[in-house]
Every structure is written in C-alpha cells, then in structure tokens.
XYZ file of N, CA, C and O in Angstrom:
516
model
N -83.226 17.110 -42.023
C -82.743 16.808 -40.721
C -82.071 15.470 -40.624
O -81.016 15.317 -40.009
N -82.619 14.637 -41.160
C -81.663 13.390 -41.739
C -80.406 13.347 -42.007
O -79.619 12.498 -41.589
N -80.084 14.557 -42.945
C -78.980 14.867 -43.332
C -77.925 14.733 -41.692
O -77.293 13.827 -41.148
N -78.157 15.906 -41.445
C -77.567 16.824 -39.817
C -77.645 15.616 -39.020
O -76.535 15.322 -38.575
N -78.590 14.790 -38.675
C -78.742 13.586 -37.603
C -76.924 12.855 -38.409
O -75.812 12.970 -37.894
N -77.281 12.158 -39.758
C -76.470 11.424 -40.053
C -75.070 11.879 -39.691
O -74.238 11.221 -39.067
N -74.902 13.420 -40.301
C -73.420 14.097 -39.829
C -73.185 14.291 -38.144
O -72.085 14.170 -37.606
N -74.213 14.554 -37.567
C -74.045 14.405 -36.190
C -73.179 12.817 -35.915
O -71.978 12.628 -35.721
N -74.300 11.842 -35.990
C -73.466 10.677 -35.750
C -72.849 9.921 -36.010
O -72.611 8.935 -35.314
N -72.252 10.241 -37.468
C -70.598 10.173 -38.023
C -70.089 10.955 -37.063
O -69.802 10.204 -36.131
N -69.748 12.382 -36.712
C -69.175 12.799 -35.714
C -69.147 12.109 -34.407
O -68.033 11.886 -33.934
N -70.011 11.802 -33.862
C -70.113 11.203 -32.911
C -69.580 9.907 -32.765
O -69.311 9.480 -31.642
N -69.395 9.222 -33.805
C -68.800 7.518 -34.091
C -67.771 7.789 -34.335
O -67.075 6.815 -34.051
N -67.123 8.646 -34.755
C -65.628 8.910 -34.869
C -65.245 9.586 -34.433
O -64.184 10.052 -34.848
N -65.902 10.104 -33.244
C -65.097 10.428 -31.499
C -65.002 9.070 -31.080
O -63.846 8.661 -30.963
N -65.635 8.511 -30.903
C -66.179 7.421 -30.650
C -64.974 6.466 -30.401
O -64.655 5.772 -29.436
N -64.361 6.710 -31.762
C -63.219 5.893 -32.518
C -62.492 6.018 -32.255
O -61.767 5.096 -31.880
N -62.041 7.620 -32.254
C -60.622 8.204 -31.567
C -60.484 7.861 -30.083
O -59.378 8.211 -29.671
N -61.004 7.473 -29.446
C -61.882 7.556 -27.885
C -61.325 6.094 -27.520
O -60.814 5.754 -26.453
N -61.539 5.349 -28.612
C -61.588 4.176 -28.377
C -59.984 3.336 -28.207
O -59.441 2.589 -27.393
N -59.647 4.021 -29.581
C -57.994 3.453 -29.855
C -57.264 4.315 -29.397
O -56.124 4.189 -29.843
N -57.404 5.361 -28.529
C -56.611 6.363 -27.574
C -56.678 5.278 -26.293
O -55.629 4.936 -25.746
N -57.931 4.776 -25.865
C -57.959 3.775 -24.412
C -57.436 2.270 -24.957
O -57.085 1.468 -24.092
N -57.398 2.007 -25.886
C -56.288 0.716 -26.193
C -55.019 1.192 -26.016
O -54.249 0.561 -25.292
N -54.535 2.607 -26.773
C -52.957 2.696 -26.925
C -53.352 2.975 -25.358
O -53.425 1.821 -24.936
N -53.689 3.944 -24.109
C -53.236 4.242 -23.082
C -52.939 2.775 -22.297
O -52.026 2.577 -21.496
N -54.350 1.419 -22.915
C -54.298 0.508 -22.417
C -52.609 -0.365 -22.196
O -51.913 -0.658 -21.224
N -52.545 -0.468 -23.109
C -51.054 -1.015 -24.087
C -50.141 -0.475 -23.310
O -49.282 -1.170 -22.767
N -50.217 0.905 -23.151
C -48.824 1.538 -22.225
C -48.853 1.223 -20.895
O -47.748 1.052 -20.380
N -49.997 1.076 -20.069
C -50.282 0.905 -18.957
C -50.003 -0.713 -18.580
O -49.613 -1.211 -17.525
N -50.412 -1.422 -20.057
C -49.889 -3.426 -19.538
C -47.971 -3.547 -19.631
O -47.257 -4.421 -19.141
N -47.492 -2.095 -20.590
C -46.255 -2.229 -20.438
C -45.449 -1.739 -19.251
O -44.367 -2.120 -18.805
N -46.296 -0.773 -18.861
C -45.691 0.096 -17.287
C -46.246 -1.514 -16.344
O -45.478 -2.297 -15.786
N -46.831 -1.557 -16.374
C -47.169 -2.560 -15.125
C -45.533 -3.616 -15.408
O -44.877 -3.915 -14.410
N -45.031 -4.096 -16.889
C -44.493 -4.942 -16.733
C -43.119 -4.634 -16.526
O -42.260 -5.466 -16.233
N -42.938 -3.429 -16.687
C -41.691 -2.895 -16.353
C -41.790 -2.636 -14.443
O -40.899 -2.842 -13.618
N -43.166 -2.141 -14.221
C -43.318 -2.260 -12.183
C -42.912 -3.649 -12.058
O -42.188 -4.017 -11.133
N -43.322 -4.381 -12.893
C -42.943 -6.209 -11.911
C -41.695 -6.042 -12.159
O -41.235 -5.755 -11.054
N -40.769 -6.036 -12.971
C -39.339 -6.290 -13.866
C -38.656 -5.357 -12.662
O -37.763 -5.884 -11.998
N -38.922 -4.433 -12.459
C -38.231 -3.384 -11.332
C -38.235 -3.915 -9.918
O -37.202 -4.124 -9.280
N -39.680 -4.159 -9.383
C -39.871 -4.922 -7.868
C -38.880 -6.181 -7.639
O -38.236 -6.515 -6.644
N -39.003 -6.791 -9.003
C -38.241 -8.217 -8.608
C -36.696 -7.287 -8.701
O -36.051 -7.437 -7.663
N -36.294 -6.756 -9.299
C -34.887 -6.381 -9.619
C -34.098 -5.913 -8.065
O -32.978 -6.105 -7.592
N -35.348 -5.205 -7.597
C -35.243 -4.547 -6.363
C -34.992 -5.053 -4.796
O -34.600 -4.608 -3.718
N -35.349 -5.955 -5.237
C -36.418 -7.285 -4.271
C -34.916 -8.163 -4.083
O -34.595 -8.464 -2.934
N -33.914 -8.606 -5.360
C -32.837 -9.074 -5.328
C -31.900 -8.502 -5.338
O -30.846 -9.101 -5.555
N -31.916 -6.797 -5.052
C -30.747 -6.214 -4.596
C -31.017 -5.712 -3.229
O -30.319 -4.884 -2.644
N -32.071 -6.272 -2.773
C -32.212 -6.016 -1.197
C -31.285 -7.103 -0.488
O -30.445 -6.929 0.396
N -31.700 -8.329 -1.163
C -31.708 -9.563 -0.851
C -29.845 -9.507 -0.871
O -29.166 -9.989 0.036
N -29.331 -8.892 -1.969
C -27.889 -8.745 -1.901
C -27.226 -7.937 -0.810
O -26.348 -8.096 0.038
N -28.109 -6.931 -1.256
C -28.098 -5.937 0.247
C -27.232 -6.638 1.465
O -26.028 -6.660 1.718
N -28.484 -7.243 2.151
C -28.531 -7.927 3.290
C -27.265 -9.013 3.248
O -26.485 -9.217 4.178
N -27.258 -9.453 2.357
C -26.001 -10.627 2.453
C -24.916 -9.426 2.512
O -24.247 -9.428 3.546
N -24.684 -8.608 1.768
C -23.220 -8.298 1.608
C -23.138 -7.314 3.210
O -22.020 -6.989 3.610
N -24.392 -6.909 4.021
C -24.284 -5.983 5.432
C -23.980 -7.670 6.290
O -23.220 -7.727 7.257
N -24.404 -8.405 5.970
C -23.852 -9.624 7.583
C -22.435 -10.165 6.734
O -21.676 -10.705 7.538
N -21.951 -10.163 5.502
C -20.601 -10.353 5.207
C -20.085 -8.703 6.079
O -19.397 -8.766 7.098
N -20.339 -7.930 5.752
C -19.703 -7.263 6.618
C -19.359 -7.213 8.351
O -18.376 -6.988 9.057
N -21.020 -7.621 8.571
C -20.783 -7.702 9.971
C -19.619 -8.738 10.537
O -18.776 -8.368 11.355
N -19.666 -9.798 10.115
C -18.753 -11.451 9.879
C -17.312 -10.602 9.779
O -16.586 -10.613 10.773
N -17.030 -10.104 8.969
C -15.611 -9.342 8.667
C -14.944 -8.356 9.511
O -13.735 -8.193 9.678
N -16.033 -7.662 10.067
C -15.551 -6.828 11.517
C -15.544 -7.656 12.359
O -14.497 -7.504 12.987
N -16.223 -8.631 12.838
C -16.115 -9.439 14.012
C -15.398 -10.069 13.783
O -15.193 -10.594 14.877
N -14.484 -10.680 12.850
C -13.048 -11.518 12.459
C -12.013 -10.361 12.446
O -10.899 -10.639 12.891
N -12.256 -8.959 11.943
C -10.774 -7.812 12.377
C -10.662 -7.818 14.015
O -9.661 -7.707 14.723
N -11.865 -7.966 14.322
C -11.930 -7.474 15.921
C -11.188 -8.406 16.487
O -10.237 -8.085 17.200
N -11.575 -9.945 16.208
C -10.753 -11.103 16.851
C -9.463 -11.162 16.697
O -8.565 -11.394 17.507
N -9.448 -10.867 15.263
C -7.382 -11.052 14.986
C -7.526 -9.980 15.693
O -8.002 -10.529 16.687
N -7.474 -8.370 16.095
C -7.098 -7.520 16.420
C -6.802 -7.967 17.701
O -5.602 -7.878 17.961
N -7.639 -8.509 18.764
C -7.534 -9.045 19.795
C -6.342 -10.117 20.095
O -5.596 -10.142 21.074
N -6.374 -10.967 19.009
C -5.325 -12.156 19.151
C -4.264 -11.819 18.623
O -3.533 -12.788 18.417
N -3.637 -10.353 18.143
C -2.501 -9.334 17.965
C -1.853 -9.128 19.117
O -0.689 -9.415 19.398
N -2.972 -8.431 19.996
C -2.658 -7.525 21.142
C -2.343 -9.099 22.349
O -1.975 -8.824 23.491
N -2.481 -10.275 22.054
C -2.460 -11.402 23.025
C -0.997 -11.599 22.759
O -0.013 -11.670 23.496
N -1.209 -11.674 21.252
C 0.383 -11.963 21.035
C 1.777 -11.390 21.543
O 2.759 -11.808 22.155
N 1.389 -10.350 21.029
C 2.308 -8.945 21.480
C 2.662 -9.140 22.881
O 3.784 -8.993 23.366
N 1.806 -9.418 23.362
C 1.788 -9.102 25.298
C 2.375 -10.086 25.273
O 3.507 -9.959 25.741
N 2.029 -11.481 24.784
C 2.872 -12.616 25.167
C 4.610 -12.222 24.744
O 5.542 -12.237 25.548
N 4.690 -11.919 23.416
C 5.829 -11.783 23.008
C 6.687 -10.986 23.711
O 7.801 -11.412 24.018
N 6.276 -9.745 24.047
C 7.075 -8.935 25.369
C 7.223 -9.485 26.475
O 8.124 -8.918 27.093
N 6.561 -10.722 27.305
C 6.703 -11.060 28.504
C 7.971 -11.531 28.189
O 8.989 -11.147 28.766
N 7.934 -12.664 26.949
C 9.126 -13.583 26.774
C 10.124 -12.660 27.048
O 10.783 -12.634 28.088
N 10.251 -11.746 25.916
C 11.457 -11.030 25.728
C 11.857 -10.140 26.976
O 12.964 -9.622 26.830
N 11.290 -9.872 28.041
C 11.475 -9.272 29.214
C 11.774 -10.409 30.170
O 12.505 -10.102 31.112
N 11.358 -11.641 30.112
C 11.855 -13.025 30.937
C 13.316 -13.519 30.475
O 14.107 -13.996 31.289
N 13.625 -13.365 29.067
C 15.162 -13.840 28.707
C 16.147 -12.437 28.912
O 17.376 -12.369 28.956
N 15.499 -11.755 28.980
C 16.406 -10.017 29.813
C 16.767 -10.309 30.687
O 17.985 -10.156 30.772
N 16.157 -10.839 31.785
C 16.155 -10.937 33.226
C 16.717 -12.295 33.896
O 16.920 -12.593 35.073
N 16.891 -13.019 32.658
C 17.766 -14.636 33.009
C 19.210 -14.621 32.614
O 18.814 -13.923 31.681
N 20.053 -14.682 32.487
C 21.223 -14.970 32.232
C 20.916 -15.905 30.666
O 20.111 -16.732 30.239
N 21.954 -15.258 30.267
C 21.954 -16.260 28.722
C 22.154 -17.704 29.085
O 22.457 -17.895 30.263
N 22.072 -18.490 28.508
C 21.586 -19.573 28.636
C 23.620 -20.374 28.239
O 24.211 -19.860 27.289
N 24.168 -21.222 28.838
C 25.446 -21.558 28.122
C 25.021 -23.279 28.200
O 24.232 -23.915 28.899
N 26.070 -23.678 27.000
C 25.473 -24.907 26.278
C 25.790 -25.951 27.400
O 26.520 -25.729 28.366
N 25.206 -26.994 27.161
C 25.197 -28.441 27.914
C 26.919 -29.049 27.981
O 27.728 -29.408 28.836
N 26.831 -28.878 26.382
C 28.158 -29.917 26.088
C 28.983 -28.801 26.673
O 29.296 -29.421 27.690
N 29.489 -27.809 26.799
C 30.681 -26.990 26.652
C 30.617 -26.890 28.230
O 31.689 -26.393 28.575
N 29.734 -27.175 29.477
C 29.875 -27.011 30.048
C 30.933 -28.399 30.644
O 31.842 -28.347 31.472
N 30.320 -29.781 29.745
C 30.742 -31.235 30.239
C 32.484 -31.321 29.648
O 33.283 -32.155 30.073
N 32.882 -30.046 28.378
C 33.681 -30.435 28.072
C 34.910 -29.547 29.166
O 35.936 -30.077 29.590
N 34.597 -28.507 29.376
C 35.157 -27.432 30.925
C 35.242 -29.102 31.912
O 36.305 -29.714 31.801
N 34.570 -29.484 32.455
C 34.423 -30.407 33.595
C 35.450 -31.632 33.125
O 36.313 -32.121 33.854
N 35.216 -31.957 31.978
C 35.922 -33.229 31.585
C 38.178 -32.409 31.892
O 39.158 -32.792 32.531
N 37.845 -31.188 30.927
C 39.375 -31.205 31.128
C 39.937 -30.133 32.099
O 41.014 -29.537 32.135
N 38.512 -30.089 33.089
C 38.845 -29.849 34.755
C 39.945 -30.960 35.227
O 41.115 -30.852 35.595
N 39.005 -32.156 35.048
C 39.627 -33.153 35.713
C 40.453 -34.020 35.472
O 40.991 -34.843 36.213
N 40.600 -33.714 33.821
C 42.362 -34.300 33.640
C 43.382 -33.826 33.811
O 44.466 -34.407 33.871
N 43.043 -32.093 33.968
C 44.113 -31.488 34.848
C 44.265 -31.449 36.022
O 45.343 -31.016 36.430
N 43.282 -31.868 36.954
C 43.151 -32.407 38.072
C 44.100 -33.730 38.298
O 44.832 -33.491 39.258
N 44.318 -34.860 37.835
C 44.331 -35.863 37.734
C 45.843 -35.794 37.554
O 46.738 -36.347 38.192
N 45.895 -34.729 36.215
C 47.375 -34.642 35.942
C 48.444 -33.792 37.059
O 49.663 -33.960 37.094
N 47.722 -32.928 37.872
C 48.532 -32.286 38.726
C 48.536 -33.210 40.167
O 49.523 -33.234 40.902
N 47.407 -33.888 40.426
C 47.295 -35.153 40.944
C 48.311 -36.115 40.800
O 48.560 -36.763 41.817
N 48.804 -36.307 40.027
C 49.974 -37.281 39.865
C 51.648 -36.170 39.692
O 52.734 -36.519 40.154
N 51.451 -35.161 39.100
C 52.674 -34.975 39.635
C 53.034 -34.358 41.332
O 54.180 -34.241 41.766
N 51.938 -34.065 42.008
C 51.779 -33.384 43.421
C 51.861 -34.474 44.062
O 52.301 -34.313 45.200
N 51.522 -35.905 43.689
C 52.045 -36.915 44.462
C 53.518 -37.581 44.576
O 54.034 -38.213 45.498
N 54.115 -37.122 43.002
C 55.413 -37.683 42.974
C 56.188 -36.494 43.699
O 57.000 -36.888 44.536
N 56.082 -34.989 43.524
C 56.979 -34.008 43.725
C 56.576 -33.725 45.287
O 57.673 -33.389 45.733
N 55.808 -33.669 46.209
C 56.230 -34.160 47.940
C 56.708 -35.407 48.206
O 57.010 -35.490 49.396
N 56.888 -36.332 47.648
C 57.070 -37.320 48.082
C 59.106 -37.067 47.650
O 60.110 -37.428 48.263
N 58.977 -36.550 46.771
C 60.684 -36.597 46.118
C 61.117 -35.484 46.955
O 62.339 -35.491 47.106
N 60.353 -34.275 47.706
C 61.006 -33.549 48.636
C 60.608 -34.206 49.855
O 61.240 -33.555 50.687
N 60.091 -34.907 50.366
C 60.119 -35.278 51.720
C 60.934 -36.469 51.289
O 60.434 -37.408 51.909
N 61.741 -36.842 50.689
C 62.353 -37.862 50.481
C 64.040 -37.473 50.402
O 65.034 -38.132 50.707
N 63.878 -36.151 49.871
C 65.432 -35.404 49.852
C 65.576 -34.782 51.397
O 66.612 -34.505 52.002
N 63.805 -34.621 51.949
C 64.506 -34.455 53.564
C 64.984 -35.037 54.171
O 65.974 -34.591 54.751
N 64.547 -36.391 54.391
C 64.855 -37.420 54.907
C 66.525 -37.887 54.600
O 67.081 -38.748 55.283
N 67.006 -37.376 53.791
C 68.586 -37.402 53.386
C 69.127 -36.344 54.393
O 70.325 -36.063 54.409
C-alpha cells in the first residue's frame, strides 16, 4: 500500500504542478491584459480629450462662418444702398471743368463786353450824323 499511497501522491503533486504553472501562465496573461487595459484607458482618455478640443474648434468655426456670413449679408446691403444712391444722383461733374466753363464764360463775356460797347456807341454815333 506504500507503493499505491506513493503513486497516488506523485499523481497528486504533479497535478499539483500542472495546477500551479497553468495559474502563473493565466497569472502572467492577466498582469499583461491589465497592462494593455491601462495602455488602452489612457489612449482613450486622450482621444476623448482630443475629442472635445477638436467639437469646441468646431463650435468656434461655425460661430466665425455665422459672423462672416452675417458681415456678408451687412456688406451686400450696404453695397446695394450705395449703388442705388449713385443711380438716383446725377453723375457727379468735376470741380475744375466746371471753373474752367466759368472762367471762359467770362472772357467771352468781357470780350463781347467790349465789342457791344464800341459797336452801339459807333451806331448811335453814325445816328447822330
């Protein structure tokens, strides 16, 4: 019976064994899964974090289309008033060209001025004959 006891617990010690370095290797896989869960959370953790920045860059970017879009439609409106205010005015004629009309208004003035003074005076002068 010695015998059978001894083979019993060789069997039994080398379950024992297998038992043992099966819960190290499961151990081993389980300290590597855990380190791949941290390696993932953090990975995760900083593409949230990107996430979030790149949704308020977005928000920031619609609320700047919205404004230019707005300060388009200001423009525009302004730009049509103009162009419907110079419709409705007479073109505009220059400063000088008006002074230079006036200037040789009045040297033809001046000049018919002097001969309208000599030519009644030379017919009321041939009346008087």
């Amino acid at each position: 019976m010695s015998e059978g006891m001894t083979r019993e617990k060789l069997r039994m010690l080398k379950r024992i064994m297998l038992l043992v370095a099966e819960g190290l290797e499961l151990s081993a896989q389980l300290q590597f899964l855990d380190q791949q869960n941290l390696i993932l959370s953090l990975e995760n953790k900083a593409l949230k974090q990107r996430l979030d920045c790149l949704v308020h860059e977005h928000l920031v970017k619609c609320l700047q289309h919205e404004t230019l879009g707005q300060e388009v439609a200001r423009l525009q409106t302004l730009y049509h008033r103009q162009q419907q205010q110079q419709q409705q005015q007479p073109p505009p004629t220059h400063r000088r060209s008006k002074s230079r009309d006036l200037d040789s208004q009045f040297a033809n003035l001046s000049l018919k001025g002097n001969e309208s003074s000599s030519g009644p005076d030379e017919k009321v002068y041939h009346r008087r004959r």
